[in-house]
Tab-separated table of C-alpha atoms in Angstrom:
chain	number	residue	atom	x	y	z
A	1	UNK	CA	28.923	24.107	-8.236
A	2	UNK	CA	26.551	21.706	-10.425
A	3	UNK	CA	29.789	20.364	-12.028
A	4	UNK	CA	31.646	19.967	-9.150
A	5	UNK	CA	28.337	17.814	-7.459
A	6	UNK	CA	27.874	15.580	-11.086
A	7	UNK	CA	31.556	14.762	-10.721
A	8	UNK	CA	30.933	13.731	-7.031
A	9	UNK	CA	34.484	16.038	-6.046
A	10	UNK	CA	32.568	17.621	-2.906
A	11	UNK	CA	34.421	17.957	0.499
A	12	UNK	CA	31.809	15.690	1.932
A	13	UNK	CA	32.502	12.160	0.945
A	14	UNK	CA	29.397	11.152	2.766
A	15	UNK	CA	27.139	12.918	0.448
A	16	UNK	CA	27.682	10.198	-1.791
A	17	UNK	CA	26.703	7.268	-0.531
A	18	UNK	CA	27.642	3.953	-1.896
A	19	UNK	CA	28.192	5.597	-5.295
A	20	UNK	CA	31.739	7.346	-4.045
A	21	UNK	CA	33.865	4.638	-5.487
A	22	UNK	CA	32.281	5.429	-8.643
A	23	UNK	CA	33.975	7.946	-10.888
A	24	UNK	CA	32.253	11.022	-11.466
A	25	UNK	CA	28.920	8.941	-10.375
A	26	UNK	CA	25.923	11.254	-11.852
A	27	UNK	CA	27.026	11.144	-15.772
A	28	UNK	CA	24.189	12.132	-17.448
A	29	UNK	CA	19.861	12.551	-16.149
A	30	UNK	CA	17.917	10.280	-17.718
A	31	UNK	CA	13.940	10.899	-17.766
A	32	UNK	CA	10.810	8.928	-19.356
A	33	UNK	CA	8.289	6.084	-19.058
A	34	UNK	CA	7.670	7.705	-15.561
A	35	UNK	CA	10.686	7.545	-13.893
A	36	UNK	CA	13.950	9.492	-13.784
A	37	UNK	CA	17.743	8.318	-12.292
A	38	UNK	CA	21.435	9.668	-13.067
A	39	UNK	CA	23.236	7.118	-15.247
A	40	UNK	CA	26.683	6.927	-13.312
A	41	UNK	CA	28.774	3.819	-14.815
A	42	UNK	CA	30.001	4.015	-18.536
A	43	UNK	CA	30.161	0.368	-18.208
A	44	UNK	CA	26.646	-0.710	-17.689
A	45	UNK	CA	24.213	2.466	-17.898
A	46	UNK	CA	25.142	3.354	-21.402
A	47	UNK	CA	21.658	2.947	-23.614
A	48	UNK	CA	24.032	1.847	-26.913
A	49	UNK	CA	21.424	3.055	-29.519
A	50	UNK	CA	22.826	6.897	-28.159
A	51	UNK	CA	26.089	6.210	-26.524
A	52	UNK	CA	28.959	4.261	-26.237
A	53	UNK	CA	31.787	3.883	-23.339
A	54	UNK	CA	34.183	5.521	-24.776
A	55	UNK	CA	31.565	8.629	-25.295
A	56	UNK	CA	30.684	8.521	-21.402
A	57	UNK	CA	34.347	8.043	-20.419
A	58	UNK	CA	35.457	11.360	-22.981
A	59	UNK	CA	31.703	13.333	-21.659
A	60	UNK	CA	33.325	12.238	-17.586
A	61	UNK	CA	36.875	13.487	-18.294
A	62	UNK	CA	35.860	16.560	-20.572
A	63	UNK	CA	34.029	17.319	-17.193
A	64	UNK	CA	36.828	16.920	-15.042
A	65	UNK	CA	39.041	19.376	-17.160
A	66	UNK	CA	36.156	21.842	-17.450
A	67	UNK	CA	36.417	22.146	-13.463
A	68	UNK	CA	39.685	22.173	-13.179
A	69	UNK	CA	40.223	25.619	-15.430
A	70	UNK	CA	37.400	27.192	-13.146
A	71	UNK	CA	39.096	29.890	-11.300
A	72	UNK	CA	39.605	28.695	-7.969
A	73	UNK	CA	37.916	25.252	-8.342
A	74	UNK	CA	40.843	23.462	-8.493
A	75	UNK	CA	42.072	24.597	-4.980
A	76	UNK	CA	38.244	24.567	-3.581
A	77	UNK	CA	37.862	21.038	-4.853
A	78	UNK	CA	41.314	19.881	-4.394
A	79	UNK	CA	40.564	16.653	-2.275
A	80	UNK	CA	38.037	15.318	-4.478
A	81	UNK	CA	39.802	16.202	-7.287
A	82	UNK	CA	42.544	14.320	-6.324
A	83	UNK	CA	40.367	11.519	-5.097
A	84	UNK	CA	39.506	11.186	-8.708
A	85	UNK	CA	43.076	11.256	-10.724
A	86	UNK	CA	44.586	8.567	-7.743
A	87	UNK	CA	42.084	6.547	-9.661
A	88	UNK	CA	43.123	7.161	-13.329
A	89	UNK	CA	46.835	6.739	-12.274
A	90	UNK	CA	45.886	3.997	-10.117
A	91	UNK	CA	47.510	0.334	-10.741
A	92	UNK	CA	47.790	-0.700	-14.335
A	93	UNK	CA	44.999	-3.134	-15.817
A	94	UNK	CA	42.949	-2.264	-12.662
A	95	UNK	CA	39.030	-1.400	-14.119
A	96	UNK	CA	38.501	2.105	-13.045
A	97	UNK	CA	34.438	1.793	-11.604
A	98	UNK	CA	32.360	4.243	-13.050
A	99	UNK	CA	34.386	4.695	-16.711
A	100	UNK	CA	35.096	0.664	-17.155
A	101	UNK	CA	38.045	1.358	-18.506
A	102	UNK	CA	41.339	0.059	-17.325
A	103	UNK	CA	44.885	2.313	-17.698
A	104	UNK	CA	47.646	0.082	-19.680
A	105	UNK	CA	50.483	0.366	-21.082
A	106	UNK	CA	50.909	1.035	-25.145
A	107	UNK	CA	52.082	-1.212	-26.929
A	108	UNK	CA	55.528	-0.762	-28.743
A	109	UNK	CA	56.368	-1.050	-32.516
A	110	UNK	CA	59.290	-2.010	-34.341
């Protein structure tokens, strides 16, 4: 499925390339001037007159949940799938590549 290729959860991890260690790597298609590329890392493709991070990181995960309540996609893309929650429950304060964000822990109130 298109989702399931944007997200980069394929069976093949060679499809892609240096950009599997990025999460969901093709985020959004960006065309003009003459030349056209997928924007793939929240952290440094976002164009901040249109987006921010945490709008590409929400857009990435919204994604993720979409496939997941595909009939079947879940169990057709299950290694990839998991590929990609190891990394958001991966060690605290670690940057996740792709959203630049980092899981940590709440803080507590009185």
């Amino acid at each position: 499925s298109h989702l399931a290729w944007s997200l980069g959860v394929t069976d093949d991890k060679s499809e892609l390339g240096e950009s599997k260690d990025i999460f969901a790597p093709r985020y959004e298609f960006e065309f003009g001037d003459g030349t056209a590329r997928w924007r793939s890392r929240c952290e440094a493709d976002i164009d901040s007159s249109r987006d921010s991070i945490s709008h590409c990181v929400m857009h990435k995960l919204q994604s993720l949940t979409a496939l997941c309540e595909v009939p079947d996609a879940a169990k057709a893309y299950r290694p990839g799938i998991s590929r990609l929650l190891k990394r958001l429950l991966a060690k605290r304060e670690t940057i996740i590549s792709g959203l630049g964000v980092k899981r940590s822990l709440l803080p507590l109130g009185n």
